[in-house]
Amino acid sequence: QQQVKQSPQSLIVQKGGISIINCAYENTAFDYFPWYQQFPGKGPALLIAIRPDVSEKKEGRFTISFNKSAKQFSLHIMDSQPGDSATYFCAASTQQGGSEKLVFGKGTKLTVNP
Amino acid sequence: DARVTQTPRHKVTEMGQEVTMRCQPILGHNTVFWYRQTMMQGLELLAYFRNRAPLDDSGMPKDRFSAEMPDATLATLKIQPSEPRDSAVYFCASGWATQETQYFGPGTRLLVL
């Protein structure tokens, strides 16, 4: 119930294309869903986050779509650029139960070809 | 430019040796997290502290791992004795709360031979 399942494991997109990464969860108590971006040799960095009171959040070329009934959320990267090549992690947490663990998906390695 | 610092950046050691990893959180942050990253398991939370008090260490093997915050500017993660299966990248992150941005350090890459 604490898992967050992420797909695909890897993704190759041409420059200018749309990258889509999907995540699914079981725990209906999750109420915070961030996406982190990690470049090789670096720590993850927060990219964008959403709470379940909205169905979509957009920041520049990055959009999170959230489907509460399906317990799924996704990251869309519009006009993908070679500089977006990185590993992306979805995550989820809840404040219920006294522990506020951030549970991460296994990651998606995105490669954007020039 | 405030950032989380971790030392050492790389550590190679032999099985059975003690390993100590250090983290300096961003000044003013009251929550510190320790994560382990491996290819197989991904990012796993080992432990986290708020206001220097341990809140959750359920992800940490208790028999060999220990985490402490001697003061607000230093968090430590110790492994004693180390085993080859402990080889991973260990990240420290700091922030104000779990449901706020976590700022990750550059990690300590540990190899246990």
PDB file of C-alpha atoms in Angstrom:
ATOM      1  CA  GLN A   1       0.000   0.000   0.000  1.00  0.00           C
ATOM      2  CA  GLN A   2       2.967   2.276   0.496  1.00  0.00           C
ATOM      3  CA  GLN A   3       4.286   1.705  -3.016  1.00  0.00           C
ATOM      4  CA  VAL A   4       4.320   4.120  -5.893  1.00  0.00           C
ATOM      5  CA  LYS A   5       4.596   2.370  -9.248  1.00  0.00           C
ATOM      6  CA  GLN A   6       6.310   4.321 -12.002  1.00  0.00           C
ATOM      7  CA  SER A   7       6.496   3.655 -15.730  1.00  0.00           C
ATOM      8  CA  PRO A   8       8.213   3.479 -18.107  1.00  0.00           C
ATOM      9  CA  GLN A   9      11.613   2.576 -16.724  1.00  0.00           C
ATOM     10  CA  SER A  10      13.276   4.393 -19.608  1.00  0.00           C
ATOM     11  CA  LEU A  11      12.089   6.739 -22.313  1.00  0.00           C
ATOM     12  CA  ILE A  12      13.688   8.088 -25.461  1.00  0.00           C
ATOM     13  CA  VAL A  13      12.172  11.171 -27.064  1.00  0.00           C
ATOM     14  CA  GLN A  14      13.198  13.391 -29.929  1.00  0.00           C
ATOM     15  CA  LYS A  15      13.896  17.047 -29.318  1.00  0.00           C
ATOM     16  CA  GLY A  16      10.654  18.984 -29.408  1.00  0.00           C
ATOM     17  CA  GLY A  17       8.541  15.960 -28.541  1.00  0.00           C
ATOM     18  CA  ILE A  18       6.363  15.321 -25.514  1.00  0.00           C
ATOM     19  CA  SER A  19       7.674  13.128 -22.699  1.00  0.00           C
ATOM     20  CA  ILE A  20       5.086  11.405 -20.527  1.00  0.00           C
ATOM     21  CA  ILE A  21       5.858   9.533 -17.318  1.00  0.00           C
ATOM     22  CA  ASN A  22       3.158   7.803 -15.320  1.00  0.00           C
ATOM     23  CA  CYS A  23       2.757   6.864 -11.666  1.00  0.00           C
ATOM     24  CA  ALA A  24       0.124   4.933  -9.773  1.00  0.00           C
ATOM     25  CA  TYR A  25      -0.500   4.503  -6.067  1.00  0.00           C
ATOM     26  CA  GLU A  26      -2.750   2.493  -3.769  1.00  0.00           C
ATOM     27  CA  ASN A  27      -2.797   4.442  -0.519  1.00  0.00           C
ATOM     28  CA  THR A  28      -5.759   6.816  -0.689  1.00  0.00           C
ATOM     29  CA  ALA A  29      -4.304   8.737   2.244  1.00  0.00           C
ATOM     30  CA  PHE A  30      -1.512  10.110   0.064  1.00  0.00           C
ATOM     31  CA  ASP A  31      -2.063  13.854  -0.258  1.00  0.00           C
ATOM     32  CA  TYR A  32       1.157  15.258  -1.672  1.00  0.00           C
ATOM     33  CA  PHE A  33       2.693  14.226  -4.996  1.00  0.00           C
ATOM     34  CA  PRO A  34       6.043  15.738  -6.011  1.00  0.00           C
ATOM     35  CA  TRP A  35       8.268  14.986  -8.976  1.00  0.00           C
ATOM     36  CA  TYR A  36      12.026  15.083  -8.575  1.00  0.00           C
ATOM     37  CA  GLN A  37      14.644  15.398 -11.324  1.00  0.00           C
ATOM     38  CA  GLN A  38      18.095  13.882 -10.952  1.00  0.00           C
ATOM     39  CA  PHE A  39      21.114  14.440 -13.176  1.00  0.00           C
ATOM     40  CA  PRO A  40      24.019  11.953 -13.125  1.00  0.00           C
ATOM     41  CA  GLY A  41      26.236  12.418 -10.102  1.00  0.00           C
ATOM     42  CA  LYS A  42      23.819  14.845  -8.441  1.00  0.00           C
ATOM     43  CA  GLY A  43      21.139  14.616  -5.814  1.00  0.00           C
ATOM     44  CA  PRO A  44      17.470  14.775  -6.805  1.00  0.00           C
ATOM     45  CA  ALA A  45      15.890  18.223  -7.024  1.00  0.00           C
ATOM     46  CA  LEU A  46      12.225  19.116  -6.759  1.00  0.00           C
ATOM     47  CA  LEU A  47      10.725  19.838 -10.160  1.00  0.00           C
ATOM     48  CA  ILE A  48       7.018  20.316  -9.504  1.00  0.00           C
ATOM     49  CA  ALA A  49       4.446  19.081  -6.985  1.00  0.00           C
ATOM     50  CA  ILE A  50       0.670  18.757  -6.739  1.00  0.00           C
ATOM     51  CA  ARG A  51      -1.945  18.180  -4.063  1.00  0.00           C
ATOM     52  CA  PRO A  52      -5.166  16.265  -4.795  1.00  0.00           C
ATOM     53  CA  ASP A  53      -7.441  19.289  -4.657  1.00  0.00           C
ATOM     54  CA  VAL A  54      -6.458  20.159  -8.242  1.00  0.00           C
ATOM     55  CA  SER A  55      -6.337  17.985 -11.357  1.00  0.00           C
ATOM     56  CA  GLU A  56      -3.496  19.749 -13.123  1.00  0.00           C
ATOM     57  CA  LYS A  57      -0.550  21.968 -12.344  1.00  0.00           C
ATOM     58  CA  LYS A  58       1.682  23.606 -14.916  1.00  0.00           C
ATOM     59  CA  GLU A  59       5.070  25.231 -14.517  1.00  0.00           C
ATOM     60  CA  GLY A  60       6.670  26.239 -17.780  1.00  0.00           C
ATOM     61  CA  ARG A  61       7.060  23.160 -19.975  1.00  0.00           C
ATOM     62  CA  PHE A  62       6.289  20.785 -17.083  1.00  0.00           C
ATOM     63  CA  THR A  63       2.736  19.718 -16.230  1.00  0.00           C
ATOM     64  CA  ILE A  64       1.404  17.297 -13.645  1.00  0.00           C
ATOM     65  CA  SER A  65      -1.924  15.677 -14.406  1.00  0.00           C
ATOM     66  CA  PHE A  66      -3.690  14.094 -11.437  1.00  0.00           C
ATOM     67  CA  ASN A  67      -6.562  11.600 -11.528  1.00  0.00           C
ATOM     68  CA  LYS A  68      -7.761  10.995  -7.982  1.00  0.00           C
ATOM     69  CA  SER A  69     -10.363   8.376  -8.843  1.00  0.00           C
ATOM     70  CA  ALA A  70      -7.859   6.313 -10.820  1.00  0.00           C
ATOM     71  CA  LYS A  71      -5.116   6.941  -8.236  1.00  0.00           C
ATOM     72  CA  GLN A  72      -2.744   7.971 -10.986  1.00  0.00           C
ATOM     73  CA  PHE A  73      -0.649  11.010 -11.769  1.00  0.00           C
ATOM     74  CA  SER A  74       1.659  11.823 -14.619  1.00  0.00           C
ATOM     75  CA  LEU A  75       4.371  14.223 -15.662  1.00  0.00           C
ATOM     76  CA  HIS A  76       4.252  15.764 -19.110  1.00  0.00           C
ATOM     77  CA  ILE A  77       7.284  17.547 -20.518  1.00  0.00           C
ATOM     78  CA  MET A  78       6.359  19.637 -23.516  1.00  0.00           C
ATOM     79  CA  ASP A  79       8.898  20.591 -26.195  1.00  0.00           C
ATOM     80  CA  SER A  80      11.440  18.229 -24.631  1.00  0.00           C
ATOM     81  CA  GLN A  81      15.052  19.402 -24.826  1.00  0.00           C
ATOM     82  CA  PRO A  82      18.378  17.527 -24.599  1.00  0.00           C
ATOM     83  CA  GLY A  83      18.956  19.346 -21.306  1.00  0.00           C
ATOM     84  CA  ASP A  84      15.905  17.550 -19.903  1.00  0.00           C
ATOM     85  CA  SER A  85      17.779  14.240 -20.152  1.00  0.00           C
ATOM     86  CA  ALA A  86      17.795  13.007 -16.569  1.00  0.00           C
ATOM     87  CA  THR A  87      16.121  10.514 -14.269  1.00  0.00           C
ATOM     88  CA  TYR A  88      12.684  11.525 -13.022  1.00  0.00           C
ATOM     89  CA  PHE A  89      11.124  10.238  -9.813  1.00  0.00           C
ATOM     90  CA  CYS A  90       7.537  10.532  -8.755  1.00  0.00           C
ATOM     91  CA  ALA A  91       6.786  10.393  -5.047  1.00  0.00           C
ATOM     92  CA  ALA A  92       3.927  10.545  -2.588  1.00  0.00           C
ATOM     93  CA  SER A  93       3.370  11.172   1.077  1.00  0.00           C
ATOM     94  CA  THR A  94       0.664  11.507   3.671  1.00  0.00           C
ATOM     95  CA  GLN A  95       0.568  13.249   7.002  1.00  0.00           C
ATOM     96  CA  GLN A  96      -1.739  10.595   8.440  1.00  0.00           C
ATOM     97  CA  GLY A  97      -0.380   8.001  10.847  1.00  0.00           C
ATOM     98  CA  GLY A  98       2.284  10.203  12.347  1.00  0.00           C
ATOM     99  CA  SER A  99       5.012   9.473   9.801  1.00  0.00           C
ATOM    100  CA  GLU A 100       5.438  11.756   6.833  1.00  0.00           C
ATOM    101  CA  LYS A 101       7.580   9.493   4.696  1.00  0.00           C
ATOM    102  CA  LEU A 102       8.096  10.465   1.089  1.00  0.00           C
ATOM    103  CA  VAL A 103       7.744   7.252  -0.929  1.00  0.00           C
ATOM    104  CA  PHE A 104       9.526   7.329  -4.279  1.00  0.00           C
ATOM    105  CA  GLY A 105       8.841   5.496  -7.513  1.00  0.00           C
ATOM    106  CA  LYS A 106      11.736   3.565  -9.063  1.00  0.00           C
ATOM    107  CA  GLY A 107      12.525   6.307 -11.556  1.00  0.00           C
ATOM    108  CA  THR A 108      12.386   6.901 -15.313  1.00  0.00           C
ATOM    109  CA  LYS A 109      15.525   7.587 -17.267  1.00  0.00           C
ATOM    110  CA  LEU A 110      14.664  10.113 -19.951  1.00  0.00           C
ATOM    111  CA  THR A 111      16.897  10.627 -22.965  1.00  0.00           C
ATOM    112  CA  VAL A 112      16.079  13.474 -25.334  1.00  0.00           C
ATOM    113  CA  ASN A 113      17.869  13.107 -28.650  1.00  0.00           C
ATOM    114  CA  PRO A 114      18.919  16.271 -30.504  1.00  0.00           C
TER     115      PRO A 114
ATOM    116  CA  ASP B   1      23.636  29.934  -2.430  1.00  0.00           C
ATOM    117  CA  ALA B   2      22.532  27.686   0.440  1.00  0.00           C
ATOM    118  CA  ARG B   3      23.015  23.997  -0.150  1.00  0.00           C
ATOM    119  CA  VAL B   4      23.288  20.694   1.694  1.00  0.00           C
ATOM    120  CA  THR B   5      26.846  19.434   1.966  1.00  0.00           C
ATOM    121  CA  GLN B   6      27.927  15.842   2.452  1.00  0.00           C
ATOM    122  CA  THR B   7      31.280  14.301   3.263  1.00  0.00           C
ATOM    123  CA  PRO B   8      32.981  12.249   2.063  1.00  0.00           C
ATOM    124  CA  ARG B   9      31.790  12.284  -1.531  1.00  0.00           C
ATOM    125  CA  HIS B  10      33.311   8.869  -2.172  1.00  0.00           C
ATOM    126  CA  LYS B  11      34.291   6.080   0.199  1.00  0.00           C
ATOM    127  CA  VAL B  12      35.839   2.704  -0.528  1.00  0.00           C
ATOM    128  CA  THR B  13      36.221   0.407   2.436  1.00  0.00           C
ATOM    129  CA  GLU B  14      36.550  -3.224   3.291  1.00  0.00           C
ATOM    130  CA  MET B  15      33.843  -5.388   4.751  1.00  0.00           C
ATOM    131  CA  GLY B  16      33.704  -5.126   8.518  1.00  0.00           C
ATOM    132  CA  GLN B  17      35.004  -1.572   8.720  1.00  0.00           C
ATOM    133  CA  GLU B  18      33.082   1.312  10.254  1.00  0.00           C
ATOM    134  CA  VAL B  19      31.802   3.975   7.885  1.00  0.00           C
ATOM    135  CA  THR B  20      30.718   7.444   8.979  1.00  0.00           C
ATOM    136  CA  MET B  21      28.949   9.825   6.621  1.00  0.00           C
ATOM    137  CA  ARG B  22      28.328  13.442   7.526  1.00  0.00           C
ATOM    138  CA  CYS B  23      25.782  15.972   6.401  1.00  0.00           C
ATOM    139  CA  GLN B  24      25.456  19.694   6.955  1.00  0.00           C
ATOM    140  CA  PRO B  25      21.835  20.703   6.335  1.00  0.00           C
ATOM    141  CA  ILE B  26      20.838  24.096   5.033  1.00  0.00           C
ATOM    142  CA  LEU B  27      20.937  26.617   7.873  1.00  0.00           C
ATOM    143  CA  GLY B  28      17.488  27.106   9.327  1.00  0.00           C
ATOM    144  CA  HIS B  29      15.964  23.864   8.064  1.00  0.00           C
ATOM    145  CA  ASN B  30      14.464  21.822  10.890  1.00  0.00           C
ATOM    146  CA  THR B  31      14.055  18.455   9.142  1.00  0.00           C
ATOM    147  CA  VAL B  32      16.846  16.183   7.947  1.00  0.00           C
ATOM    148  CA  PHE B  33      16.435  13.001   5.920  1.00  0.00           C
ATOM    149  CA  TRP B  34      18.798  10.146   5.085  1.00  0.00           C
ATOM    150  CA  TYR B  35      18.141   8.180   1.885  1.00  0.00           C
ATOM    151  CA  ARG B  36      19.896   5.285   0.206  1.00  0.00           C
ATOM    152  CA  GLN B  37      19.837   4.893  -3.580  1.00  0.00           C
ATOM    153  CA  THR B  38      20.569   1.666  -5.415  1.00  0.00           C
ATOM    154  CA  MET B  39      19.732   0.457  -8.904  1.00  0.00           C
ATOM    155  CA  MET B  40      17.571  -2.348  -7.548  1.00  0.00           C
ATOM    156  CA  GLN B  41      15.655  -0.558  -4.789  1.00  0.00           C
ATOM    157  CA  GLY B  42      15.706   3.026  -5.983  1.00  0.00           C
ATOM    158  CA  LEU B  43      15.485   5.767  -3.359  1.00  0.00           C
ATOM    159  CA  GLU B  44      14.700   4.471   0.125  1.00  0.00           C
ATOM    160  CA  LEU B  45      14.184   6.583   3.219  1.00  0.00           C
ATOM    161  CA  LEU B  46      16.404   5.336   6.024  1.00  0.00           C
ATOM    162  CA  ALA B  47      15.606   7.843   8.754  1.00  0.00           C
ATOM    163  CA  TYR B  48      14.566  11.400   9.408  1.00  0.00           C
ATOM    164  CA  PHE B  49      14.844  13.965  12.165  1.00  0.00           C
ATOM    165  CA  ARG B  50      12.872  17.015  13.108  1.00  0.00           C
ATOM    166  CA  ASN B  51      14.438  19.590  15.402  1.00  0.00           C
ATOM    167  CA  ARG B  52      17.250  17.038  15.907  1.00  0.00           C
ATOM    168  CA  ALA B  53      14.865  14.399  17.301  1.00  0.00           C
ATOM    169  CA  PRO B  54      14.542  11.110  15.389  1.00  0.00           C
ATOM    170  CA  LEU B  55      11.007  10.738  14.030  1.00  0.00           C
ATOM    171  CA  ASP B  56      11.239   7.621  11.929  1.00  0.00           C
ATOM    172  CA  ASP B  57      14.097   5.209  11.435  1.00  0.00           C
ATOM    173  CA  SER B  58      12.030   2.219  10.377  1.00  0.00           C
ATOM    174  CA  GLY B  59      13.826   2.027   7.042  1.00  0.00           C
ATOM    175  CA  MET B  60      17.206   1.529   8.645  1.00  0.00           C
ATOM    176  CA  PRO B  61      18.775  -1.853   9.548  1.00  0.00           C
ATOM    177  CA  LYS B  62      19.068  -1.291  13.294  1.00  0.00           C
ATOM    178  CA  ASP B  63      21.750  -3.850  13.950  1.00  0.00           C
ATOM    179  CA  ARG B  64      24.418  -2.045  11.947  1.00  0.00           C
ATOM    180  CA  PHE B  65      23.142   1.424  11.075  1.00  0.00           C
ATOM    181  CA  SER B  66      22.780   4.414  13.357  1.00  0.00           C
ATOM    182  CA  ALA B  67      21.835   8.012  12.668  1.00  0.00           C
ATOM    183  CA  GLU B  68      22.300  11.001  14.942  1.00  0.00           C
ATOM    184  CA  MET B  69      22.156  14.780  14.967  1.00  0.00           C
ATOM    185  CA  PRO B  70      24.730  15.987  17.489  1.00  0.00           C
ATOM    186  CA  ASP B  71      23.718  19.560  16.715  1.00  0.00           C
ATOM    187  CA  ALA B  72      21.580  21.495  14.267  1.00  0.00           C
ATOM    188  CA  THR B  73      24.425  21.825  11.760  1.00  0.00           C
ATOM    189  CA  LEU B  74      25.511  18.186  11.640  1.00  0.00           C
ATOM    190  CA  ALA B  75      23.818  14.879  10.911  1.00  0.00           C
ATOM    191  CA  THR B  76      25.715  11.590  10.848  1.00  0.00           C
ATOM    192  CA  LEU B  77      24.991   8.147   9.479  1.00  0.00           C
ATOM    193  CA  LYS B  78      27.177   5.304  10.687  1.00  0.00           C
ATOM    194  CA  ILE B  79      27.469   1.742   9.490  1.00  0.00           C
ATOM    195  CA  GLN B  80      29.270  -0.711  11.745  1.00  0.00           C
ATOM    196  CA  PRO B  81      30.229  -3.254  10.554  1.00  0.00           C
ATOM    197  CA  SER B  82      29.853  -2.499   6.863  1.00  0.00           C
ATOM    198  CA  GLU B  83      28.907  -5.206   4.365  1.00  0.00           C
ATOM    199  CA  PRO B  84      29.129  -5.362   0.554  1.00  0.00           C
ATOM    200  CA  ARG B  85      25.319  -5.061   0.322  1.00  0.00           C
ATOM    201  CA  ASP B  86      25.617  -1.593   1.864  1.00  0.00           C
ATOM    202  CA  SER B  87      27.266  -0.336  -1.340  1.00  0.00           C
ATOM    203  CA  ALA B  88      25.045   2.489  -2.558  1.00  0.00           C
ATOM    204  CA  VAL B  89      24.780   6.248  -2.805  1.00  0.00           C
ATOM    205  CA  TYR B  90      23.638   7.797   0.468  1.00  0.00           C
ATOM    206  CA  PHE B  91      21.844  11.118   0.270  1.00  0.00           C
ATOM    207  CA  CYS B  92      21.092  13.599   2.965  1.00  0.00           C
ATOM    208  CA  ALA B  93      18.279  16.074   2.409  1.00  0.00           C
ATOM    209  CA  SER B  94      16.949  18.929   4.489  1.00  0.00           C
ATOM    210  CA  GLY B  95      13.779  20.977   4.552  1.00  0.00           C
ATOM    211  CA  TRP B  96      11.002  22.305   6.724  1.00  0.00           C
ATOM    212  CA  ALA B  97       8.657  19.305   6.567  1.00  0.00           C
ATOM    213  CA  THR B  98       8.118  16.212   4.461  1.00  0.00           C
ATOM    214  CA  GLN B  99       5.409  17.885   2.472  1.00  0.00           C
ATOM    215  CA  GLU B 100       7.626  20.753   1.527  1.00  0.00           C
ATOM    216  CA  THR B 101      10.634  20.823  -0.771  1.00  0.00           C
ATOM    217  CA  GLN B 102      13.444  18.525   0.253  1.00  0.00           C
ATOM    218  CA  TYR B 103      16.874  19.827  -0.721  1.00  0.00           C
ATOM    219  CA  PHE B 104      19.237  16.984  -1.456  1.00  0.00           C
ATOM    220  CA  GLY B 105      22.969  16.965  -0.995  1.00  0.00           C
ATOM    221  CA  PRO B 106      25.348  15.574  -3.651  1.00  0.00           C
ATOM    222  CA  GLY B 107      25.497  12.172  -1.946  1.00  0.00           C
ATOM    223  CA  THR B 108      28.185   9.873  -0.612  1.00  0.00           C
ATOM    224  CA  ARG B 109      29.025   7.029  -2.959  1.00  0.00           C
ATOM    225  CA  LEU B 110      29.970   4.047  -0.794  1.00  0.00           C
ATOM    226  CA  LEU B 111      31.663   0.900  -2.037  1.00  0.00           C
ATOM    227  CA  VAL B 112      32.217  -1.913   0.440  1.00  0.00           C
ATOM    228  CA  LEU B 113      34.597  -4.575  -0.821  1.00  0.00           C
TER     229      LEU B 113
END
